[in-house]
């Protein structure tokens, strides 16, 4: 019995020594944080055939200050199905439906025609522009813009409607571009801090 006891003791001590002597092969891995990928914003301008080319050139140059890439699409006639004969206007919501079916990506259409939408209280309500929160499509019209500095007014209007296509609703801040405009187009080309922070996160180049 003494012999067995001593043998067990020796084996036990040998096992302990082996375990203590083992040095696991541990590799130190440096964890490198992934660099956030920059969001590239591409805006396509769809000029309907009634638009003066100078407006398109100006709008393109201004939007390039805010977005990574601005592409001018081939001009085409404004969709006939959007025409509202009783008021000689074009329904903006129908134009957006047409754009959704025929164009991909972020598209801002521009026209000089009078555009409108049906509302709960007004069957045919004239508007400056319309932007969709769900289809990244919008349309702007110079028809109701102030004629003085009309190109700059269109630019401010474009920023407002494109903002909607990036899921921004109207902003209560009076000085914000996303504030609801009226027929005099009193929008200002500035964003409140909340809207600005959001747009920068989704790729807008705002100072």
Short mmCIF file of C-alpha atoms in Angstrom, two decimals:
data_model
loop_
_atom_site.label_atom_id
_atom_site.label_comp_id
_atom_site.label_asym_id
_atom_site.label_seq_id
_atom_site.Cartn_x
_atom_site.Cartn_y
_atom_site.Cartn_z
CA UNK A 1 0.00 0.00 0.00
CA UNK A 2 2.82 2.35 0.79
CA UNK A 3 4.30 1.67 -2.61
CA UNK A 4 1.02 2.48 -4.40
CA UNK A 5 0.59 5.60 -2.33
CA UNK A 6 4.08 6.82 -3.22
CA UNK A 7 3.55 6.07 -6.92
CA UNK A 8 0.31 8.06 -6.99
CA UNK A 9 2.10 10.93 -5.26
CA UNK A 10 4.87 10.91 -7.84
CA UNK A 11 2.42 10.82 -10.76
CA UNK A 12 0.39 13.66 -9.20
CA UNK A 13 3.46 15.82 -8.70
CA UNK A 14 4.68 15.09 -12.21
CA UNK A 15 1.31 16.14 -13.64
CA UNK A 16 1.36 19.38 -11.67
CA UNK A 17 4.87 20.13 -12.89
CA UNK A 18 3.83 19.47 -16.48
CA UNK A 19 0.85 21.78 -16.24
CA UNK A 20 2.90 24.53 -14.66
CA UNK A 21 5.58 24.17 -17.30
CA UNK A 22 3.15 24.37 -20.22
CA UNK A 23 3.01 27.79 -21.80
CA UNK A 24 0.10 28.09 -24.18
CA UNK A 25 0.90 29.63 -27.54
CA UNK A 26 -1.04 32.84 -27.18
CA UNK A 27 -1.01 35.21 -30.10
CA UNK A 28 -1.61 38.87 -29.42
CA UNK A 29 -3.94 40.31 -32.02
CA UNK A 30 -4.17 44.05 -32.41
CA UNK A 31 -7.80 45.03 -32.91
CA UNK A 32 -8.07 47.73 -35.53
CA UNK A 33 -11.30 49.66 -35.66
CA UNK A 34 -12.88 49.68 -39.08
CA UNK A 35 -12.83 53.07 -40.77
CA UNK A 36 -16.39 54.22 -41.43
CA UNK A 37 -17.15 54.15 -45.13
CA UNK A 38 -17.94 57.54 -46.60
CA UNK A 39 -21.43 57.73 -48.02
CA UNK A 40 -21.35 58.89 -51.62
CA UNK A 41 -24.29 61.04 -52.57
CA UNK A 42 -25.34 61.11 -56.22
CA UNK A 43 -28.10 63.46 -57.36
CA UNK A 44 -29.64 63.21 -60.81
CA UNK A 45 -31.34 66.22 -62.38
CA UNK A 46 -34.20 65.52 -64.76
CA UNK A 47 -34.93 68.69 -66.75
CA UNK A 48 -38.27 68.62 -68.50
CA UNK A 49 -38.22 70.06 -72.00
CA UNK A 50 -39.86 73.35 -71.02
CA UNK A 51 -36.95 74.38 -68.79
CA UNK A 52 -34.45 77.05 -69.82
CA UNK A 53 -30.98 75.51 -69.98
CA UNK A 54 -29.44 78.30 -67.90
CA UNK A 55 -31.51 77.16 -64.91
CA UNK A 56 -30.20 73.62 -65.27
CA UNK A 57 -26.57 74.78 -65.50
CA UNK A 58 -26.89 76.97 -62.42
CA UNK A 59 -28.68 74.32 -60.37
CA UNK A 60 -26.08 71.71 -61.33
CA UNK A 61 -23.17 73.92 -60.25
CA UNK A 62 -24.78 74.78 -56.90
CA UNK A 63 -25.77 71.22 -56.05
CA UNK A 64 -22.20 70.09 -56.74
CA UNK A 65 -21.22 72.14 -53.68
CA UNK A 66 -23.38 69.89 -51.51
CA UNK A 67 -23.27 66.45 -53.15
CA UNK A 68 -20.44 64.23 -54.35
CA UNK A 69 -21.84 63.81 -57.83
CA UNK A 70 -24.53 65.60 -59.82
CA UNK A 71 -25.65 64.12 -63.12
CA UNK A 72 -27.94 65.79 -65.64
CA UNK A 73 -30.25 63.30 -67.32
CA UNK A 74 -31.56 63.55 -70.84
CA UNK A 75 -34.40 66.05 -71.11
CA UNK A 76 -37.89 64.76 -71.83
CA UNK A 77 -41.44 66.03 -72.03
CA UNK A 78 -43.39 66.37 -68.83
CA UNK A 79 -45.66 63.30 -68.45
CA UNK A 80 -49.00 63.80 -70.18
CA UNK A 81 -50.80 61.73 -67.58
CA UNK A 82 -49.96 64.37 -64.97
CA UNK A 83 -51.83 67.15 -66.79
CA UNK A 84 -54.83 68.62 -64.94
CA UNK A 85 -56.85 70.36 -67.63
CA UNK A 86 -59.36 72.27 -65.43
CA UNK A 87 -56.54 74.44 -64.03
CA UNK A 88 -53.94 74.03 -66.77
CA UNK A 89 -51.56 72.50 -64.26
CA UNK A 90 -49.58 69.34 -63.77
CA UNK A 91 -50.14 67.10 -60.78
CA UNK A 92 -46.85 66.78 -58.94
CA UNK A 93 -47.83 63.52 -57.26
CA UNK A 94 -48.48 61.93 -60.66
CA UNK A 95 -45.11 63.15 -61.89
CA UNK A 96 -43.41 61.50 -58.92
CA UNK A 97 -45.25 58.25 -59.68
CA UNK A 98 -43.92 58.43 -63.23
CA UNK A 99 -40.38 59.08 -61.99
CA UNK A 100 -40.58 56.18 -59.54
CA UNK A 101 -41.49 53.81 -62.37
CA UNK A 102 -38.85 55.06 -64.80
CA UNK A 103 -35.83 56.20 -62.82
CA UNK A 104 -33.60 54.76 -60.10
CA UNK A 105 -31.71 56.62 -57.40
CA UNK A 106 -32.09 60.19 -56.18
CA UNK A 107 -33.74 62.30 -58.89
CA UNK A 108 -34.87 65.92 -58.80
CA UNK A 109 -37.05 66.97 -61.74
CA UNK A 110 -37.33 70.59 -62.76
CA UNK A 111 -40.08 72.33 -64.74
CA UNK A 112 -41.35 75.82 -65.43
CA UNK A 113 -44.94 74.61 -65.54
CA UNK A 114 -47.42 75.23 -62.74
CA UNK A 115 -47.67 72.14 -60.54
CA UNK A 116 -50.21 71.14 -57.91
CA UNK A 117 -51.46 68.42 -55.60
CA UNK A 118 -54.93 67.47 -54.36
CA UNK A 119 -55.37 68.04 -50.63
CA UNK A 120 -58.12 67.33 -48.14
CA UNK A 121 -59.33 70.93 -48.20
CA UNK A 122 -58.27 72.04 -51.69
CA UNK A 123 -58.96 69.83 -54.72
CA UNK A 124 -56.09 71.37 -56.67
CA UNK A 125 -53.49 73.17 -54.55
CA UNK A 126 -50.70 74.99 -56.39
CA UNK A 127 -47.22 74.30 -55.00
CA UNK A 128 -43.56 75.18 -55.49
CA UNK A 129 -42.31 71.62 -55.28
CA UNK A 130 -42.93 68.16 -53.92
CA UNK A 131 -40.52 65.65 -52.43
CA UNK A 132 -41.24 62.05 -51.48
CA UNK A 133 -40.07 60.67 -48.15
CA UNK A 134 -40.23 57.13 -49.55
CA UNK A 135 -39.08 57.09 -53.18
CA UNK A 136 -36.07 59.50 -53.23
CA UNK A 137 -37.75 61.49 -56.02
CA UNK A 138 -38.79 65.13 -56.04
CA UNK A 139 -39.89 67.87 -58.41
CA UNK A 140 -39.44 71.63 -58.30
CA UNK A 141 -41.11 74.32 -60.38
CA UNK A 142 -40.00 77.87 -61.14
CA UNK A 143 -43.58 78.93 -61.84
CA UNK A 144 -44.25 80.29 -58.33
CA UNK A 145 -40.71 81.34 -57.47
CA UNK A 146 -39.85 84.99 -57.03
CA UNK A 147 -38.60 86.21 -60.39
CA UNK A 148 -35.73 88.15 -58.86
CA UNK A 149 -32.76 85.81 -58.48
CA UNK A 150 -34.97 82.98 -59.70
CA UNK A 151 -32.06 80.60 -60.20
CA UNK A 152 -31.01 80.97 -56.58
CA UNK A 153 -34.62 80.52 -55.48
CA UNK A 154 -34.74 77.26 -57.41
CA UNK A 155 -31.55 76.13 -55.70
CA UNK A 156 -33.02 76.76 -52.24
CA UNK A 157 -36.19 74.98 -53.29
CA UNK A 158 -34.19 72.02 -54.58
CA UNK A 159 -32.37 71.67 -51.25
CA UNK A 160 -35.71 71.66 -49.44
CA UNK A 161 -37.30 68.99 -51.64
CA UNK A 162 -34.15 66.84 -51.82
CA UNK A 163 -34.10 67.02 -48.02
CA UNK A 164 -37.49 65.30 -48.04
CA UNK A 165 -36.10 62.52 -50.23
CA UNK A 166 -33.52 61.89 -47.48
CA UNK A 167 -36.49 61.33 -45.10
CA UNK A 168 -36.55 64.77 -43.45
CA UNK A 169 -39.97 66.18 -42.61
CA UNK A 170 -40.74 69.89 -42.34
CA UNK A 171 -38.78 71.60 -39.60
CA UNK A 172 -40.36 73.98 -37.07
CA UNK A 173 -37.26 76.21 -37.04
CA UNK A 174 -38.16 79.32 -39.04
CA UNK A 175 -34.62 79.82 -40.36
CA UNK A 176 -34.15 76.21 -41.50
CA UNK A 177 -34.32 75.29 -45.16
CA UNK A 178 -36.61 72.42 -44.20
CA UNK A 179 -39.17 74.83 -42.76
CA UNK A 180 -42.43 74.67 -44.72
CA UNK A 181 -42.28 77.26 -47.50
CA UNK A 182 -45.11 79.45 -48.72
CA UNK A 183 -45.97 80.94 -52.11
CA UNK A 184 -43.34 83.66 -51.73
CA UNK A 185 -40.65 81.00 -51.32
CA UNK A 186 -39.19 82.43 -48.13
CA UNK A 187 -36.80 79.52 -47.65
CA UNK A 188 -33.27 80.26 -46.53
CA UNK A 189 -30.26 78.22 -47.67
CA UNK A 190 -29.34 77.25 -44.11
CA UNK A 191 -30.20 74.28 -41.93
CA UNK A 192 -30.86 74.14 -38.20
CA UNK A 193 -28.33 72.13 -36.19
CA UNK A 194 -30.61 69.09 -35.93
CA UNK A 195 -31.32 68.87 -39.67
CA UNK A 196 -27.72 69.72 -40.54
CA UNK A 197 -26.29 66.98 -38.31
CA UNK A 198 -28.63 64.42 -39.85
CA UNK A 199 -27.83 65.43 -43.44
CA UNK A 200 -24.09 65.35 -42.81
CA UNK A 201 -24.45 61.79 -41.50
CA UNK A 202 -26.17 60.72 -44.74
CA UNK A 203 -23.51 62.28 -46.97
CA UNK A 204 -24.35 65.95 -47.49
CA UNK A 205 -21.39 68.34 -47.57
CA UNK A 206 -22.59 71.14 -45.34
CA UNK A 207 -20.39 73.68 -43.57
#
